[in-house]
């Protein structure tokens, strides 16, 4: 028999014993194999049941994240629309809330052009003829475009002063395509703000909710809405890059503003449009960009607009007291470095304060006897160390108010009184 072939042949007298031994060995092997199969079956996990239990207890996203972060991205199509909603809903909601109140402002103005003096010369007129002279345009129509937003149901639109500057005709176009003629109620060049009134004829207008620019923090979301380069209803997204960026630091010394800086794209035509927070509230008015940089835009804080727009709507002049000086910050180290230079144009006091670099003619500062090289160290008893600080203190005073200054001139300390005046009067 094949099963017992390896045992070899046995004598005839021992065949019964050999047969019993072989059967015993075979039965033992059979029982051992059965026991092994039973033990393996008992210890083997129930894979289908275990897999089902694991899926129920551990969400797919958690398993993918804990095992391999890339698996989540690869398997994202299996996830519901909740992920997409979480990443875009706040921008959509903000734009839906304010978008209908954002308008396009088209302007026209007539510019007179003087004829070339050659055209008036009788010698050249003989050769050129009267026809060529009469064909030369004396006037030209210039067109501009910007943005704005409605802040009152009565048709009050807030925008930049430079958008409607010297405009003969203003047309306001709403988000839904309706157009209204606009009338410039008031402008303030110092803050670059303007109010335009449209005749609603009893039509209800959407209004943009105004936020609190003082509550804005660096890193907050910033949403710019407007009509850049003629592309209506354009939305860009960024963050607040910094706060209280002075107009002097930006390169606009004729303004008195502390800008909100953002990296949300602001392009020509965006001027006057709103800068929104994540809740869809206006926190600024887009106004300027740096031509020599990308991703740097500036907006006027909405709190500044809230403080003066009522005056502009009434056609009133906004008060801007001033002294009439150009100034820089001064420290003892700067003064010592300057004074050690034998070619220095003047010797300055080695103190901390604001150094007068120039006194404008026919201004309150000149009348008060302030000179170039003076160091202003106090105003109304408050120490000053930065030009922006001094300017803000003057800006918050009243027209005609007498301010007391403490000035260092060389080694002498002088008390000087200055009566402020309206900036536009000089």
GROMACS .gro file of C-alpha atoms in nm:
model
  426
    1UNK     CA    1   0.000   0.000   0.000
    2UNK     CA    2   0.128   0.354  -0.096
    3UNK     CA    3   0.046   0.504   0.244
    4UNK     CA    4   0.286   0.273   0.426
    5UNK     CA    5   0.543   0.231   0.153
    6UNK     CA    6   0.818   0.399   0.352
    7UNK     CA    7   0.791   0.135   0.629
    8UNK     CA    8   0.932  -0.141   0.407
    9UNK     CA    9   0.841  -0.514   0.415
   10UNK     CA   10   0.794  -0.709   0.740
   11UNK     CA   11   0.815  -1.090   0.814
   12UNK     CA   12   0.485  -1.283   0.780
   13UNK     CA   13   0.484  -1.372   1.148
   14UNK     CA   14   0.469  -0.999   1.247
   15UNK     CA   15   0.205  -0.882   0.994
   16UNK     CA   16  -0.085  -0.846   1.246
   17UNK     CA   17   0.129  -0.633   1.476
   18UNK     CA   18   0.256  -0.417   1.190
   19UNK     CA   19  -0.097  -0.365   1.061
   20UNK     CA   20  -0.222  -0.250   1.401
   21UNK     CA   21   0.078  -0.015   1.439
   22UNK     CA   22   0.016   0.141   1.098
   23UNK     CA   23  -0.353   0.197   1.167
   24UNK     CA   24  -0.269   0.356   1.503
   25UNK     CA   25  -0.025   0.598   1.340
   26UNK     CA   26  -0.276   0.688   1.066
   27UNK     CA   27  -0.555   0.756   1.313
   28UNK     CA   28  -0.323   0.971   1.526
   29UNK     CA   29  -0.225   1.180   1.223
   30UNK     CA   30  -0.591   1.224   1.131
   31UNK     CA   31  -0.684   1.350   1.479
   32UNK     CA   32  -0.385   1.586   1.493
   33UNK     CA   33  -0.482   1.744   1.155
   34UNK     CA   34  -0.843   1.788   1.264
   35UNK     CA   35  -0.738   1.951   1.590
   36UNK     CA   36  -0.511   2.196   1.404
   37UNK     CA   37  -0.792   2.297   1.169
   38UNK     CA   38  -1.031   2.347   1.461
   39UNK     CA   39  -0.780   2.558   1.657
   40UNK     CA   40  -0.704   2.774   1.353
   41UNK     CA   41  -1.073   2.827   1.290
   42UNK     CA   42  -1.132   2.926   1.649
   43UNK     CA   43  -0.852   3.188   1.659
   44UNK     CA   44  -0.904   3.332   1.307
   45UNK     CA   45  -1.076   3.678   1.319
   46UNK     CA   46  -1.410   3.716   1.155
   47UNK     CA   47  -1.293   3.960   0.883
   48UNK     CA   48  -1.628   4.065   0.739
   49UNK     CA   49  -1.779   4.137   1.080
   50UNK     CA   50  -1.464   4.312   1.208
   51UNK     CA   51  -1.441   4.531   0.895
   52UNK     CA   52  -1.803   4.635   0.930
   53UNK     CA   53  -1.754   4.718   1.296
   54UNK     CA   54  -1.443   4.931   1.217
   55UNK     CA   55  -1.630   5.135   0.957
   56UNK     CA   56  -1.908   5.203   1.202
   57UNK     CA   57  -1.679   5.311   1.483
   58UNK     CA   58  -1.414   5.511   1.290
   59UNK     CA   59  -1.521   5.764   1.020
   60UNK     CA   60  -1.345   5.738   0.688
   61UNK     CA   61  -1.195   6.086   0.718
   62UNK     CA   62  -1.045   6.005   1.060
   63UNK     CA   63  -0.886   5.684   0.935
   64UNK     CA   64  -0.742   5.858   0.629
   65UNK     CA   65  -0.601   6.143   0.834
   66UNK     CA   66  -0.445   5.923   1.100
   67UNK     CA   67  -0.293   5.678   0.853
   68UNK     CA   68  -0.186   5.906   0.567
   69UNK     CA   69  -0.283   6.274   0.523
   70UNK     CA   70  -0.260   6.239   0.143
   71UNK     CA   71  -0.534   5.974   0.142
   72UNK     CA   72  -0.787   6.239   0.247
   73UNK     CA   73  -0.714   6.451  -0.060
   74UNK     CA   74  -0.718   6.147  -0.289
   75UNK     CA   75  -1.052   6.026  -0.153
   76UNK     CA   76  -1.214   6.374  -0.125
   77UNK     CA   77  -1.473   6.304  -0.402
   78UNK     CA   78  -1.631   6.051  -0.163
   79UNK     CA   79  -1.698   6.329   0.092
   80UNK     CA   80  -2.025   6.527   0.079
   81UNK     CA   81  -2.054   6.896  -0.018
   82UNK     CA   82  -1.994   6.995   0.347
   83UNK     CA   83  -1.622   7.052   0.281
   84UNK     CA   84  -1.687   7.286  -0.012
   85UNK     CA   85  -1.950   7.475   0.185
   86UNK     CA   86  -1.717   7.525   0.481
   87UNK     CA   87  -1.439   7.676   0.266
   88UNK     CA   88  -1.641   7.923   0.055
   89UNK     CA   89  -1.965   8.003   0.234
   90UNK     CA   90  -1.844   8.308   0.429
   91UNK     CA   91  -1.721   8.485   0.113
   92UNK     CA   92  -2.042   8.407  -0.074
   93UNK     CA   93  -2.255   8.520   0.219
   94UNK     CA   94  -2.059   8.844   0.257
   95UNK     CA   95  -2.086   8.932  -0.111
   96UNK     CA   96  -2.456   8.840  -0.122
   97UNK     CA   97  -2.515   9.074   0.171
   98UNK     CA   98  -2.329   9.377   0.033
   99UNK     CA   99  -2.303   9.316  -0.342
  100UNK     CA  100  -2.642   9.466  -0.437
  101UNK     CA  101  -2.542   9.796  -0.269
  102UNK     CA  102  -2.212   9.831  -0.461
  103UNK     CA  103  -2.238  10.069  -0.757
  104UNK     CA  104  -2.035  10.177  -1.057
  105UNK     CA  105  -1.974  10.550  -1.092
  106UNK     CA  106  -1.913  10.693  -1.440
  107UNK     CA  107  -1.797  11.054  -1.466
  108UNK     CA  108  -1.748  11.308  -1.741
  109UNK     CA  109  -1.581  11.646  -1.732
  110UNK     CA  110  -1.491  11.907  -1.989
  111UNK     CA  111  -1.130  12.018  -2.017
  112UNK     CA  112  -1.034  12.334  -2.205
  113UNK     CA  113  -0.715  12.319  -2.401
  114UNK     CA  114  -0.515  12.620  -2.508
  115UNK     CA  115  -0.409  12.646  -2.871
  116UNK     CA  116  -0.045  12.608  -2.956
  117UNK     CA  117   0.108  12.959  -2.969
  118UNK     CA  118   0.218  12.882  -3.324
  119UNK     CA  119  -0.146  12.865  -3.428
  120UNK     CA  120  -0.191  13.224  -3.312
  121UNK     CA  121   0.116  13.352  -3.495
  122UNK     CA  122   0.008  13.541  -3.814
  123UNK     CA  123   0.314  13.414  -4.002
  124UNK     CA  124   0.223  13.048  -3.952
  125UNK     CA  125  -0.148  13.114  -4.000
  126UNK     CA  126  -0.069  13.233  -4.355
  127UNK     CA  127   0.075  12.892  -4.439
  128UNK     CA  128  -0.140  12.667  -4.222
  129UNK     CA  129  -0.465  12.842  -4.301
  130UNK     CA  130  -0.770  12.921  -4.093
  131UNK     CA  131  -0.925  12.580  -4.157
  132UNK     CA  132  -0.654  12.393  -3.966
  133UNK     CA  133  -0.684  12.641  -3.683
  134UNK     CA  134  -1.059  12.596  -3.661
  135UNK     CA  135  -1.022  12.215  -3.665
  136UNK     CA  136  -0.809  12.219  -3.352
  137UNK     CA  137  -1.039  12.123  -3.058
  138UNK     CA  138  -1.068  12.387  -2.787
  139UNK     CA  139  -1.243  12.149  -2.542
  140UNK     CA  140  -1.224  11.780  -2.465
  141UNK     CA  141  -1.453  11.544  -2.274
  142UNK     CA  142  -1.270  11.322  -2.027
  143UNK     CA  143  -1.437  11.013  -1.887
  144UNK     CA  144  -1.356  10.828  -1.567
  145UNK     CA  145  -1.488  10.533  -1.373
  146UNK     CA  146  -1.485  10.418  -1.013
  147UNK     CA  147  -1.689  10.241  -0.751
  148UNK     CA  148  -1.903  10.331  -0.452
  149UNK     CA  149  -2.165  10.187  -0.221
  150UNK     CA  150  -2.504  10.295  -0.090
  151UNK     CA  151  -2.516  10.370   0.281
  152UNK     CA  152  -2.867  10.519   0.307
  153UNK     CA  153  -3.201  10.429   0.146
  154UNK     CA  154  -3.244  10.794   0.052
  155UNK     CA  155  -2.973  10.748  -0.209
  156UNK     CA  156  -2.654  10.848  -0.028
  157UNK     CA  157  -2.352  10.692  -0.198
  158UNK     CA  158  -2.005  10.695  -0.045
  159UNK     CA  159  -1.697  10.700  -0.269
  160UNK     CA  160  -1.351  10.856  -0.311
  161UNK     CA  161  -1.309  11.227  -0.374
  162UNK     CA  162  -1.069  11.162  -0.661
  163UNK     CA  163  -1.334  10.951  -0.838
  164UNK     CA  164  -1.573  11.248  -0.879
  165UNK     CA  165  -1.316  11.527  -0.877
  166UNK     CA  166  -1.430  11.817  -1.102
  167UNK     CA  167  -1.695  11.597  -1.265
  168UNK     CA  168  -1.961  11.774  -1.472
  169UNK     CA  169  -2.175  11.464  -1.498
  170UNK     CA  170  -2.208  11.163  -1.270
  171UNK     CA  171  -2.397  10.843  -1.352
  172UNK     CA  172  -2.454  10.574  -1.090
  173UNK     CA  173  -2.521  10.217  -1.206
  174UNK     CA  174  -2.656   9.961  -0.961
  175UNK     CA  175  -2.562   9.595  -0.949
  176UNK     CA  176  -2.891   9.500  -1.118
  177UNK     CA  177  -2.830   9.736  -1.411
  178UNK     CA  178  -3.049  10.030  -1.304
  179UNK     CA  179  -2.892  10.371  -1.365
  180UNK     CA  180  -2.948  10.701  -1.187
  181UNK     CA  181  -2.803  11.048  -1.240
  182UNK     CA  182  -2.585  11.144  -0.945
  183UNK     CA  183  -2.509  11.476  -0.781
  184UNK     CA  184  -2.190  11.537  -0.586
  185UNK     CA  185  -2.302  11.668  -0.246
  186UNK     CA  186  -1.958  11.722  -0.095
  187UNK     CA  187  -1.593  11.623  -0.120
  188UNK     CA  188  -1.300  11.628   0.119
  189UNK     CA  189  -0.964  11.604  -0.052
  190UNK     CA  190  -0.771  11.564   0.274
  191UNK     CA  191  -0.944  11.234   0.353
  192UNK     CA  192  -1.024  11.151  -0.012
  193UNK     CA  193  -1.393  11.101   0.068
  194UNK     CA  194  -1.701  11.215  -0.122
  195UNK     CA  195  -2.078  11.178  -0.102
  196UNK     CA  196  -2.295  11.141  -0.413
  197UNK     CA  197  -2.675  11.172  -0.398
  198UNK     CA  198  -2.901  10.987  -0.639
  199UNK     CA  199  -3.271  11.056  -0.688
  200UNK     CA  200  -3.439  10.727  -0.604
  201UNK     CA  201  -3.789  10.847  -0.705
  202UNK     CA  202  -3.934  10.639  -0.423
  203UNK     CA  203  -3.752  10.320  -0.526
  204UNK     CA  204  -3.613  10.108  -0.243
  205UNK     CA  205  -3.239  10.074  -0.261
  206UNK     CA  206  -3.013   9.811  -0.102
  207UNK     CA  207  -2.790   9.944   0.174
  208UNK     CA  208  -2.444   9.821   0.273
  209UNK     CA  209  -2.407   9.752   0.648
  210UNK     CA  210  -2.122   9.947   0.806
  211UNK     CA  211  -1.884   9.772   1.043
  212UNK     CA  212  -1.632   9.889   1.303
  213UNK     CA  213  -1.284   9.949   1.164
  214UNK     CA  214  -1.144   9.989   1.515
  215UNK     CA  215  -1.228   9.622   1.579
  216UNK     CA  216  -1.027   9.501   1.279
  217UNK     CA  217  -0.715   9.298   1.352
  218UNK     CA  218  -0.414   9.202   1.144
  219UNK     CA  219  -0.481   8.867   0.980
  220UNK     CA  220  -0.858   8.916   0.950
  221UNK     CA  221  -1.018   8.832   0.618
  222UNK     CA  222  -1.052   9.119   0.371
  223UNK     CA  223  -1.292   9.111   0.074
  224UNK     CA  224  -1.264   9.387  -0.188
  225UNK     CA  225  -1.569   9.451  -0.408
  226UNK     CA  226  -1.585   9.691  -0.701
  227UNK     CA  227  -1.548   9.746  -1.072
  228UNK     CA  228  -1.175   9.732  -1.151
  229UNK     CA  229  -1.075   9.813  -1.508
  230UNK     CA  230  -1.440   9.822  -1.609
  231UNK     CA  231  -1.512   9.463  -1.499
  232UNK     CA  232  -1.833   9.503  -1.299
  233UNK     CA  233  -1.904   9.320  -0.975
  234UNK     CA  234  -1.552   9.189  -0.920
  235UNK     CA  235  -1.461   9.027  -0.588
  236UNK     CA  236  -1.109   8.964  -0.456
  237UNK     CA  237  -1.004   8.801  -0.130
  238UNK     CA  238  -0.709   8.864   0.100
  239UNK     CA  239  -0.625   8.950   0.459
  240UNK     CA  240  -0.557   9.261   0.663
  241UNK     CA  241  -0.181   9.308   0.631
  242UNK     CA  242  -0.138   9.592   0.880
  243UNK     CA  243  -0.328   9.878   1.043
  244UNK     CA  244  -0.273  10.252   1.091
  245UNK     CA  245  -0.036  10.286   0.797
  246UNK     CA  246   0.010  10.663   0.779
  247UNK     CA  247  -0.052  10.845   0.454
  248UNK     CA  248   0.299  10.994   0.477
  249UNK     CA  249   0.450  10.645   0.493
  250UNK     CA  250   0.239  10.538   0.196
  251UNK     CA  251   0.370  10.832  -0.006
  252UNK     CA  252   0.061  11.056   0.006
  253UNK     CA  253   0.176  11.339   0.235
  254UNK     CA  254  -0.112  11.569   0.141
  255UNK     CA  255  -0.364  11.333   0.305
  256UNK     CA  256  -0.438  11.288   0.675
  257UNK     CA  257  -0.520  10.924   0.708
  258UNK     CA  258  -0.413  10.605   0.879
  259UNK     CA  259  -0.486  10.342   0.615
  260UNK     CA  260  -0.586   9.980   0.642
  261UNK     CA  261  -0.334   9.782   0.438
  262UNK     CA  262  -0.449   9.466   0.262
  263UNK     CA  263  -0.321   9.217   0.007
  264UNK     CA  264  -0.666   9.179  -0.152
  265UNK     CA  265  -0.624   9.290  -0.514
  266UNK     CA  266  -0.722   9.656  -0.563
  267UNK     CA  267  -0.699   9.785  -0.919
  268UNK     CA  268  -0.795  10.105  -1.103
  269UNK     CA  269  -1.173  10.126  -1.091
  270UNK     CA  270  -1.185   9.967  -0.744
  271UNK     CA  271  -1.145  10.314  -0.590
  272UNK     CA  272  -1.446  10.399  -0.376
  273UNK     CA  273  -1.564  10.041  -0.342
  274UNK     CA  274  -1.607   9.868  -0.006
  275UNK     CA  275  -1.358   9.652   0.181
  276UNK     CA  276  -1.553   9.391   0.377
  277UNK     CA  277  -1.488   9.168   0.673
  278UNK     CA  278  -1.592   8.802   0.685
  279UNK     CA  279  -1.940   8.900   0.812
  280UNK     CA  280  -2.014   9.117   0.510
  281UNK     CA  281  -1.972   9.451   0.691
  282UNK     CA  282  -1.792   9.747   0.535
  283UNK     CA  283  -1.468   9.815   0.724
  284UNK     CA  284  -1.298  10.038   0.468
  285UNK     CA  285  -1.316  10.225   0.138
  286UNK     CA  286  -1.066  10.106  -0.122
  287UNK     CA  287  -0.860  10.403  -0.231
  288UNK     CA  288  -0.498  10.343  -0.334
  289UNK     CA  289  -0.237  10.098  -0.451
  290UNK     CA  290   0.140  10.106  -0.469
  291UNK     CA  291   0.240  10.122  -0.834
  292UNK     CA  292   0.584   9.978  -0.755
  293UNK     CA  293   0.455   9.672  -0.569
  294UNK     CA  294   0.207   9.388  -0.593
  295UNK     CA  295  -0.029   9.278  -0.320
  296UNK     CA  296  -0.021   9.611  -0.138
  297UNK     CA  297  -0.346   9.807  -0.133
  298UNK     CA  298  -0.489  10.064   0.104
  299UNK     CA  299  -0.834  10.146   0.232
  300UNK     CA  300  -0.974  10.436   0.434
  301UNK     CA  301  -1.113  10.309   0.768
  302UNK     CA  302  -1.492  10.323   0.765
  303UNK     CA  303  -1.495  10.494   1.106
  304UNK     CA  304  -1.332  10.799   0.944
  305UNK     CA  305  -1.609  10.807   0.685
  306UNK     CA  306  -1.880  10.766   0.950
  307UNK     CA  307  -1.742  11.070   1.132
  308UNK     CA  308  -1.769  11.313   0.838
  309UNK     CA  309  -2.011  11.178   0.575
  310UNK     CA  310  -2.309  11.364   0.729
  311UNK     CA  311  -2.123  11.694   0.683
  312UNK     CA  312  -2.039  11.604   0.325
  313UNK     CA  313  -2.400  11.511   0.254
  314UNK     CA  314  -2.502  11.861   0.366
  315UNK     CA  315  -2.235  12.022   0.150
  316UNK     CA  316  -2.045  12.147   0.454
  317UNK     CA  317  -1.671  12.190   0.474
  318UNK     CA  318  -1.485  11.941   0.692
  319UNK     CA  319  -1.256  12.103   0.947
  320UNK     CA  320  -0.885  12.028   0.917
  321UNK     CA  321  -0.674  12.243   1.155
  322UNK     CA  322  -0.307  12.272   1.067
  323UNK     CA  323   0.017  12.447   1.168
  324UNK     CA  324   0.206  12.465   0.839
  325UNK     CA  325   0.528  12.271   0.895
  326UNK     CA  326   0.709  11.977   0.740
  327UNK     CA  327   0.861  11.749   1.003
  328UNK     CA  328   1.043  11.426   1.079
  329UNK     CA  329   1.103  11.220   1.391
  330UNK     CA  330   1.412  11.313   1.594
  331UNK     CA  331   1.618  11.110   1.839
  332UNK     CA  332   1.934  11.203   2.031
  333UNK     CA  333   2.132  10.952   1.824
  334UNK     CA  334   2.017  11.111   1.499
  335UNK     CA  335   2.097  11.455   1.631
  336UNK     CA  336   2.451  11.357   1.742
  337UNK     CA  337   2.522  11.198   1.405
  338UNK     CA  338   2.405  11.512   1.229
  339UNK     CA  339   2.593  11.747   1.458
  340UNK     CA  340   2.918  11.553   1.417
  341UNK     CA  341   2.910  11.616   1.042
  342UNK     CA  342   3.110  11.932   0.963
  343UNK     CA  343   2.898  11.979   0.650
  344UNK     CA  344   2.565  11.959   0.830
  345UNK     CA  345   2.335  12.244   0.722
  346UNK     CA  346   2.225  12.312   1.082
  347UNK     CA  347   2.286  12.199   1.440
  348UNK     CA  348   1.982  12.029   1.592
  349UNK     CA  349   1.897  11.971   1.960
  350UNK     CA  350   1.997  11.629   2.089
  351UNK     CA  351   1.650  11.539   2.220
  352UNK     CA  352   1.357  11.313   2.139
  353UNK     CA  353   1.081  11.492   1.955
  354UNK     CA  354   0.971  11.617   1.613
  355UNK     CA  355   1.219  11.816   1.406
  356UNK     CA  356   1.086  12.103   1.192
  357UNK     CA  357   1.233  12.067   0.843
  358UNK     CA  358   1.042  12.349   0.677
  359UNK     CA  359   0.800  12.626   0.774
  360UNK     CA  360   0.545  12.705   0.505
  361UNK     CA  361   0.499  13.077   0.429
  362UNK     CA  362   0.191  13.263   0.556
  363UNK     CA  363   0.093  12.984   0.794
  364UNK     CA  364   0.017  12.971   1.168
  365UNK     CA  365   0.363  12.824   1.235
  366UNK     CA  366   0.539  13.114   1.062
  367UNK     CA  367   0.325  13.368   1.247
  368UNK     CA  368   0.410  13.199   1.577
  369UNK     CA  369   0.786  13.226   1.510
  370UNK     CA  370   0.861  12.858   1.462
  371UNK     CA  371   1.184  12.804   1.266
  372UNK     CA  372   1.351  12.533   1.067
  373UNK     CA  373   1.566  12.322   1.304
  374UNK     CA  374   1.333  12.363   1.602
  375UNK     CA  375   1.248  12.045   1.789
  376UNK     CA  376   0.888  12.024   1.915
  377UNK     CA  377   0.890  11.808   2.228
  378UNK     CA  378   0.544  11.879   2.373
  379UNK     CA  379   0.202  11.995   2.260
  380UNK     CA  380  -0.063  12.082   2.515
  381UNK     CA  381   0.151  11.913   2.783
  382UNK     CA  382   0.175  11.584   2.596
  383UNK     CA  383   0.514  11.455   2.483
  384UNK     CA  384   0.546  11.398   2.108
  385UNK     CA  385   0.794  11.164   1.943
  386UNK     CA  386   0.645  11.103   1.597
  387UNK     CA  387   0.515  11.337   1.325
  388UNK     CA  388   0.193  11.132   1.298
  389UNK     CA  389   0.130  11.181   1.668
  390UNK     CA  390   0.167  11.558   1.643
  391UNK     CA  391  -0.051  11.572   1.331
  392UNK     CA  392  -0.328  11.372   1.499
  393UNK     CA  393  -0.324  11.606   1.800
  394UNK     CA  394  -0.355  11.908   1.572
  395UNK     CA  395  -0.624  11.737   1.361
  396UNK     CA  396  -0.833  11.670   1.673
  397UNK     CA  397  -0.823  12.036   1.778
  398UNK     CA  398  -1.058  12.312   1.661
  399UNK     CA  399  -1.014  12.575   1.394
  400UNK     CA  400  -0.879  12.889   1.563
  401UNK     CA  401  -0.779  12.703   1.880
  402UNK     CA  402  -0.459  12.819   2.049
  403UNK     CA  403  -0.216  12.534   2.109
  404UNK     CA  404   0.076  12.550   2.350
  405UNK     CA  405   0.399  12.400   2.222
  406UNK     CA  406   0.727  12.337   2.401
  407UNK     CA  407   1.016  12.382   2.156
  408UNK     CA  408   1.390  12.316   2.186
  409UNK     CA  409   1.600  12.562   1.985
  410UNK     CA  410   1.968  12.484   2.026
  411UNK     CA  411   2.023  12.465   2.403
  412UNK     CA  412   1.719  12.681   2.481
  413UNK     CA  413   1.366  12.566   2.564
  414UNK     CA  414   1.087  12.795   2.447
  415UNK     CA  415   0.711  12.801   2.502
  416UNK     CA  416   0.530  12.885   2.179
  417UNK     CA  417   0.158  12.943   2.120
  418UNK     CA  418   0.009  12.871   1.778
  419UNK     CA  419  -0.342  12.949   1.659
  420UNK     CA  420  -0.460  12.681   1.419
  421UNK     CA  421  -0.623  12.759   1.084
  422UNK     CA  422  -0.819  12.571   0.820
  423UNK     CA  423  -0.591  12.379   0.589
  424UNK     CA  424  -0.763  12.494   0.269
  425UNK     CA  425  -0.718  12.859   0.358
  426UNK     CA  426  -0.346  12.840   0.269
   0.00000   0.00000   0.00000
